[in-house]
Structure formats: structure tokens, C-alpha cells
Amino acid sequence: GDKSGLELFKKITGRTIPEWIKSTEKQKKLCGYISLESLFQISPELGTNILLKEGLLEDMMDCVEFESEEIQLAIADILSIACSHKNCRALVTVHCQKYLSSLMTSKNNKLKTTAAVALTKIMLDEKSSGTPGDEKQNTGGKVRIIDEDEALLSNLFENIVLNDGNDVDLKISAIEGLAYSSLKPTVKEMITYHPTLLKEIFELVQKVKANNNTLFYGVAVMLSNITTYKKRLSETEEQYLKLKKMAGEASNLELDPVDDDEYVVNRGKQVMNLGVIRALTSMSKNNSETIRQVIAKVFLNLSTDQNNRGAIVQQGGVKLLIPLATKGSREVMMYATQALAKIAITMDPRLAFRGERAADLVRPLLILCQGESELCQFEALMALTNLGSVDDDIRMRIYNAKGIPIIESLQFSDNVMVRRASTECLCNMMFCEPVYEMYSEVENSAANKIKILLALSDVEDFETRRASSGALAILSTSPNVCKMIVERPRGIDLLKDLMSEQSIEIQHRCVEIIKNMTKVNKEMVEILIKAKVPEKLTEFVRECKIESVVSVAIEALQEISKYSSSSKK
């Protein structure tokens, strides 16, 4: 089977590649290095196993400076790839950092760049892996030297990308180096505000084939680093930071001011102006899930700033995001759907989602509603409300995708914003025939649904009250619903309370419900009279200044008087 084949492959490569590398014949040696590099690309795990074999790295470094440039290049390539993997990085740092640094003075640009990429990965690791106890040692000379070296390295990469004489592969290596260095706040700023550099990188993306994973991954990571907002610290982390500061110690939780939101917003604007969407469009044709995930994350970062959303739509971003949101790994779908939700909240859906696009978005948004994040739930609900408000087909699509129970379950969220958004979404869904029936037909669990809407019309949050009383106003055209309301112990009292609200919107919904009740039958009117609703209505008509709402209340009073006058005869 496959497994035994893989074991055999592992065994053969594990024996042959080190043999070739240790050979004294140049061709064999080269063959060994090239095979090891390919192996790393197919399976980093297998590559790592060979590189970490007893004594292999020492053998490679033995007299390395006397090897031909061709072999040194092959070695530098392997070291650079190996430095992307944690286990290898530690060993490369011990055995090869000195050699890699010596290559920085090489006349061969390719050799110099490859070594620089490896060194960048090593340095970033040294910066970020500070364990809590060792910041003290770190604040000495070491960090400062690294900072200077980092500046040198990123300048080197920048010059290589900008020099037209360099071949594409060399530029791609330099871009990989920049992608790693762009984790550093200063480098983020340097890249962003260097329009010629970014334009050159974006042009390269347009030129190469869609399967150039090294370039696309490098550019995507760089853009992600430039546009990512900093993680909000938890309360515990905030406390830890305060204690550290009081003790006069540095902490790796402490963030550079250049990572504050306003800087990130400005960097986003800048890359938008330089045509980032076009570059992302070219890159999204790639079928690597990793690259697609980073691209979706960049879109989410860019759409976080409301001012970018219009441009994202105009430049074809939605067309590109829909496939990312509808197929692929969970992470890709989540990022892309969040970006689309943000766009759907603030833009006219008819402009942003032409044709079938709005319909394609329903299922991903419902998946987002079922995720853990309350922010995602909130945004997905708002997006569904906005999409559904302009199109009956979308409401039907939400219903058919079993969306109602998903939306209803969020009415019980601990988060007031999520409760509000789910209630607003449901209110909107009442215009959908089958949903109206679910809430009004006696044999369904409708009574319980009405009970929940009544309870939500009595909560502290104004928008939730407005949405739930709005849903009840639409549903009250059904006599069944009117009966369900009066059968609730506080049903009528609640309506009287709503009539005394400060908000004309809520008063309007309330008198609408009462007017519909007066048209049900004599029993219903008698219940209203017994509860002194006519007196409340008369008082309301006297005090309310809004003509359209007064006329609804008057209509209700006229209906009541028909019954009361006929009962007197």
C-alpha cells in the first residue's frame, strides 16, 4: 500500500542523499543538494529528518568556503528553506550562521540574497523567541546589532527587487526575504511608503505564472503583515504588561506604536491606492490553500476599514471573494466570508452583489453565524438583514438553507449586540411567506415563538424592542397571532406599556398591533375593552403629534366602537 511505499521512499532518500552529499565528486554532491532541496519542498518533514541526521550539517560546513559557487548556492538554498522550519533553524543557527554572514560580502548576488533570506529568518526567530526570563540579557548589545543587520538586509532585498538587471528568480528570493522582515514594524512602514518597490512587486506578480508559489506566498505574507491589526490583549495580558513596566522590564507583549490601528489604516489606504486588489486577483488563481488563506486574510484586513469597501467592490474584489467564501478550507471560507459580511453591512447590496452573488453568500454567512466569535455572528446577521431587505429571493434562500433556527438560536446569546442583530434579522424575515406561517400557524410551535418576541419587546435595549415589536406588528395581521398575544399573562399590559414609550417608532408598531386585534372578532374586542385599551388609545390620540400614527389609533377606536355600539342595542 501507500504507507509501505512511503516508508521505502523515506529509507532510500535517507540513505542515498547523505551519501551523495558526502561524495568527493562534484556532480554527485550537487545532485545530493538539489535532491534535498526538492525533498524539502515536497515534504518538510522528510527534508528535516535528513538534514538533522548526525553530523550532516557539520560535514556540509566543513571547508564549505572552498566549494564551487554552484555548490555553495545549492547549500545556501537548502539552509534558507531549512530556516523556515523551527527544528532546523536552531541547528542552522549554531553551525551555519557564521558562514551565512560571510556570504554577505560575496560578489555573487544570488548567493548573497539567499544567505540574507536565511539570516532574516534566523534573526526574527532570535527576536521573537525571548522566553519570559531572558529579556534582561536581550537588552544588551545583541538586539541592537540585530536591528542594524535587519536594516541592512531589508535594504539589500529592496535594491535587488528594484535593479532591472536582476533575473526574476533572484528578485523572488529577495521578496521572500522582505516577507519575513516585514514582521518588523519599521520594515512594514518602509515597504508601504516605497511606491516604486511595491509597484515593482505587483508587476512581478502579474508577469509570472499562476503556480509560482514562492513568489505568491511571499507577497501575500508581506501584505498580510502590512495590513494586520494588532491582537487586542486580554485583561490578564494587560495586567502582566503593567507589572513588567513597573519592574522596569521589557516584555514581548509590548507592541510598537507603528502597529496601532491608525498606522494600519493608513498602510491599508496606501496599498489600496497602489493597486493591491489587482495583485490579489492574479494571486488568487493559485490553488495552494495556504496562499488562498493568506489572501483571504488580507481582504479581511483591508475591508476592516469602511473607507476601503467601495474601492474593493469597484475593483472586482467581491467577484474574487465569493469563490474563496464558498469552497476551500474552513479558515479560507471564514476570512473571506467575514470580509464579505463587512462589505454587505455598509454597502447597498444591489450595487455590491450583482446577479447571483448575494444568493451565493447566504450559506457562508449562516456558517459564520454558527462560529464561536460573537463579532462574526453579529456581522453575519447584519449582512443577512441587509441582503434580505432588498430581495425576496434572498429571504427565501435563507429560509431554504435552514437559516431560521440558526438565527433564532442567537436570540439567546449573552451578547446584547448579537441578540439585537438576530431579532432585526428575524423581523426582516417575516416578509417571507413560509416564515410568517411558521410564526402564525397554531399547530406549529408558534405560541412559543410569539412568547419570545413579546419578551424581547420588553428588554432594555431599544433596537431589540423596536425589532421584536416590528415583527409582532407584521404578524398581527394573523388572527392566530393576536390570540397568542392576549393569551400571554402580560400580553396586553405589555402593549399598553409600549404605547407609553418615548419612541414614535415603537408606539406606531404597538397601535398597529392593537388595530389588527380590533378586526379579529367580538371576543377579542371585549378583552381589549376589559383591559381599558380604548381609554389608553384616546389618551394617545390626544397627545400624539404624528398624523400617520394617530390615524391608525383612530381606526382602532372606530373598530372598537362598532362592537360596543352594537352590543348596547
mmCIF file of C-alpha atoms in Angstrom, residues 366-518:
data_model
loop_
_atom_site.group_PDB
_atom_site.id
_atom_site.type_symbol
_atom_site.label_atom_id
_atom_site.label_comp_id
_atom_site.label_asym_id
_atom_site.label_seq_id
_atom_site.Cartn_x
_atom_site.Cartn_y
_atom_site.Cartn_z
ATOM 1 C CA LEU A 366 -25.098 31.186 8.025
ATOM 2 C CA ILE A 367 -21.926 29.167 8.683
ATOM 3 C CA LEU A 368 -20.348 32.310 10.153
ATOM 4 C CA CYS A 369 -23.392 32.685 12.453
ATOM 5 C CA GLN A 370 -22.595 29.256 13.879
ATOM 6 C CA GLY A 371 -18.960 30.069 14.665
ATOM 7 C CA GLU A 372 -17.591 30.919 18.103
ATOM 8 C CA SER A 373 -16.821 34.597 17.576
ATOM 9 C CA GLU A 374 -19.560 36.997 18.674
ATOM 10 C CA LEU A 375 -18.216 39.698 16.376
ATOM 11 C CA CYS A 376 -18.552 37.320 13.410
ATOM 12 C CA GLN A 377 -22.070 36.324 14.469
ATOM 13 C CA PHE A 378 -23.046 39.977 14.748
ATOM 14 C CA GLU A 379 -21.609 40.949 11.365
ATOM 15 C CA ALA A 380 -23.062 37.911 9.607
ATOM 16 C CA LEU A 381 -26.548 38.682 10.986
ATOM 17 C CA MET A 382 -26.297 42.328 9.938
ATOM 18 C CA ALA A 383 -25.203 41.241 6.461
ATOM 19 C CA LEU A 384 -28.110 38.771 6.157
ATOM 20 C CA THR A 385 -30.516 41.514 7.241
ATOM 21 C CA ASN A 386 -29.159 43.916 4.676
ATOM 22 C CA LEU A 387 -29.154 41.364 1.837
ATOM 23 C CA GLY A 388 -32.637 40.128 2.733
ATOM 24 C CA SER A 389 -34.084 43.619 2.972
ATOM 25 C CA VAL A 390 -33.804 44.217 -0.767
ATOM 26 C CA ASP A 391 -34.781 40.873 -2.211
ATOM 27 C CA ASP A 392 -37.482 38.333 -1.551
ATOM 28 C CA ASP A 393 -35.433 35.614 -3.277
ATOM 29 C CA ILE A 394 -32.667 36.087 -0.716
ATOM 30 C CA ARG A 395 -35.163 35.737 2.146
ATOM 31 C CA MET A 396 -36.411 32.539 0.544
ATOM 32 C CA ARG A 397 -32.835 31.347 0.151
ATOM 33 C CA ILE A 398 -32.184 31.973 3.884
ATOM 34 C CA TYR A 399 -35.328 30.009 4.755
ATOM 35 C CA ASN A 400 -34.450 27.099 2.443
ATOM 36 C CA ALA A 401 -30.907 26.943 3.821
ATOM 37 C CA LYS A 402 -32.466 26.165 7.251
ATOM 38 C CA GLY A 403 -31.412 29.617 8.398
ATOM 39 C CA ILE A 404 -34.333 30.403 10.720
ATOM 40 C CA PRO A 405 -33.362 28.077 13.620
ATOM 41 C CA ILE A 406 -29.760 29.331 13.337
ATOM 42 C CA ILE A 407 -30.879 32.967 13.588
ATOM 43 C CA GLU A 408 -33.379 32.190 16.367
ATOM 44 C CA SER A 409 -30.744 30.438 18.475
ATOM 45 C CA LEU A 410 -28.721 33.683 18.536
ATOM 46 C CA GLN A 411 -31.635 35.462 20.226
ATOM 47 C CA PHE A 412 -30.380 33.710 23.366
ATOM 48 C CA SER A 413 -26.796 34.947 23.046
ATOM 49 C CA ASP A 414 -25.188 36.540 26.114
ATOM 50 C CA ASN A 415 -24.181 39.424 23.902
ATOM 51 C CA VAL A 416 -26.747 42.209 23.586
ATOM 52 C CA MET A 417 -25.494 43.205 20.112
ATOM 53 C CA VAL A 418 -25.921 39.647 18.831
ATOM 54 C CA ARG A 419 -29.418 39.387 20.363
ATOM 55 C CA ARG A 420 -30.357 42.670 18.720
ATOM 56 C CA ALA A 421 -28.971 41.706 15.294
ATOM 57 C CA SER A 422 -30.716 38.318 15.322
ATOM 58 C CA THR A 423 -34.044 39.925 16.237
ATOM 59 C CA GLU A 424 -33.653 42.525 13.485
ATOM 60 C CA CYS A 425 -32.843 39.772 11.024
ATOM 61 C CA LEU A 426 -35.949 37.795 12.043
ATOM 62 C CA CYS A 427 -38.169 40.871 11.828
ATOM 63 C CA ASN A 428 -36.977 41.247 8.260
ATOM 64 C CA MET A 429 -37.680 37.566 7.556
ATOM 65 C CA MET A 430 -41.380 37.953 8.481
ATOM 66 C CA PHE A 431 -41.987 39.215 4.942
ATOM 67 C CA CYS A 432 -41.106 35.714 3.756
ATOM 68 C CA GLU A 433 -44.324 33.687 3.395
ATOM 69 C CA PRO A 434 -43.164 30.375 4.978
ATOM 70 C CA VAL A 435 -41.569 32.215 7.928
ATOM 71 C CA TYR A 436 -44.772 34.179 8.517
ATOM 72 C CA GLU A 437 -46.608 30.836 8.547
ATOM 73 C CA MET A 438 -44.110 29.288 10.998
ATOM 74 C CA TYR A 439 -44.880 32.116 13.412
ATOM 75 C CA SER A 440 -48.635 32.229 12.930
ATOM 76 C CA GLU A 441 -49.974 28.715 12.434
ATOM 77 C CA VAL A 442 -51.417 27.264 15.603
ATOM 78 C CA GLU A 443 -50.170 23.713 15.162
ATOM 79 C CA ASN A 444 -46.544 24.822 14.810
ATOM 80 C CA SER A 445 -44.523 25.834 17.845
ATOM 81 C CA ALA A 446 -45.689 29.349 17.018
ATOM 82 C CA ALA A 447 -47.000 30.207 20.510
ATOM 83 C CA ASN A 448 -43.519 29.779 21.923
ATOM 84 C CA LYS A 449 -42.015 31.962 19.186
ATOM 85 C CA ILE A 450 -44.554 34.718 19.916
ATOM 86 C CA LYS A 451 -43.782 34.419 23.634
ATOM 87 C CA ILE A 452 -40.083 35.079 22.852
ATOM 88 C CA LEU A 453 -40.909 38.098 20.655
ATOM 89 C CA LEU A 454 -43.079 39.526 23.442
ATOM 90 C CA ALA A 455 -40.305 39.023 25.974
ATOM 91 C CA LEU A 456 -37.846 40.779 23.659
ATOM 92 C CA SER A 457 -40.269 43.697 23.275
ATOM 93 C CA ASP A 458 -39.775 44.243 26.991
ATOM 94 C CA VAL A 459 -35.963 44.315 27.215
ATOM 95 C CA GLU A 460 -33.739 47.290 27.998
ATOM 96 C CA ASP A 461 -32.153 47.610 24.547
ATOM 97 C CA PHE A 462 -34.194 49.968 22.369
ATOM 98 C CA GLU A 463 -33.230 48.469 18.976
ATOM 99 C CA THR A 464 -34.162 44.971 20.157
ATOM 100 C CA ARG A 465 -37.551 46.236 21.382
ATOM 101 C CA ARG A 466 -38.097 48.034 18.098
ATOM 102 C CA ALA A 467 -37.278 44.932 16.033
ATOM 103 C CA SER A 468 -39.354 42.474 18.056
ATOM 104 C CA SER A 469 -42.384 44.785 18.215
ATOM 105 C CA GLY A 470 -41.897 45.290 14.464
ATOM 106 C CA ALA A 471 -42.061 41.540 13.896
ATOM 107 C CA LEU A 472 -45.208 41.336 16.041
ATOM 108 C CA ALA A 473 -46.796 44.194 14.066
ATOM 109 C CA ILE A 474 -46.273 42.299 10.799
ATOM 110 C CA LEU A 475 -47.516 39.039 12.328
ATOM 111 C CA SER A 476 -50.586 40.646 13.938
ATOM 112 C CA THR A 477 -52.329 40.613 10.553
ATOM 113 C CA SER A 478 -52.892 36.955 11.511
ATOM 114 C CA PRO A 479 -55.826 36.455 13.941
ATOM 115 C CA ASN A 480 -53.968 33.446 15.401
ATOM 116 C CA VAL A 481 -51.083 35.671 16.466
ATOM 117 C CA CYS A 482 -53.458 38.207 18.048
ATOM 118 C CA LYS A 483 -54.956 35.378 20.103
ATOM 119 C CA MET A 484 -51.497 34.155 21.124
ATOM 120 C CA ILE A 485 -50.606 37.665 22.334
ATOM 121 C CA VAL A 486 -53.683 38.083 24.528
ATOM 122 C CA GLU A 487 -53.290 34.564 25.902
ATOM 123 C CA ARG A 488 -49.917 35.512 27.395
ATOM 124 C CA PRO A 489 -50.338 36.599 31.060
ATOM 125 C CA ARG A 490 -48.765 40.027 30.432
ATOM 126 C CA GLY A 491 -49.579 40.258 26.735
ATOM 127 C CA ILE A 492 -51.970 43.214 26.835
ATOM 128 C CA ASP A 493 -50.144 45.005 29.655
ATOM 129 C CA LEU A 494 -47.032 44.898 27.533
ATOM 130 C CA LEU A 495 -48.858 46.539 24.621
ATOM 131 C CA LYS A 496 -50.083 49.306 26.930
ATOM 132 C CA ASP A 497 -46.505 49.828 28.126
ATOM 133 C CA LEU A 498 -45.278 50.051 24.546
ATOM 134 C CA MET A 499 -47.882 52.719 23.816
ATOM 135 C CA SER A 500 -46.363 54.855 26.592
ATOM 136 C CA GLU A 501 -42.847 54.594 25.114
ATOM 137 C CA GLN A 502 -40.947 57.742 24.182
ATOM 138 C CA SER A 503 -40.230 56.382 20.711
ATOM 139 C CA ILE A 504 -42.797 57.090 17.999
ATOM 140 C CA GLU A 505 -41.492 54.069 16.043
ATOM 141 C CA ILE A 506 -42.395 51.703 18.867
ATOM 142 C CA GLN A 507 -45.726 53.469 19.502
ATOM 143 C CA HIS A 508 -46.559 53.080 15.814
ATOM 144 C CA ARG A 509 -45.852 49.321 15.895
ATOM 145 C CA CYS A 510 -47.947 48.988 19.027
ATOM 146 C CA VAL A 511 -51.082 50.769 17.740
ATOM 147 C CA GLU A 512 -50.738 48.743 14.521
ATOM 148 C CA ILE A 513 -50.960 45.521 16.583
ATOM 149 C CA ILE A 514 -53.991 46.833 18.515
ATOM 150 C CA LYS A 515 -55.720 47.945 15.306
ATOM 151 C CA ASN A 516 -55.252 44.437 13.863
ATOM 152 C CA MET A 517 -56.629 42.921 17.080
ATOM 153 C CA THR A 518 -59.794 45.009 16.820
#
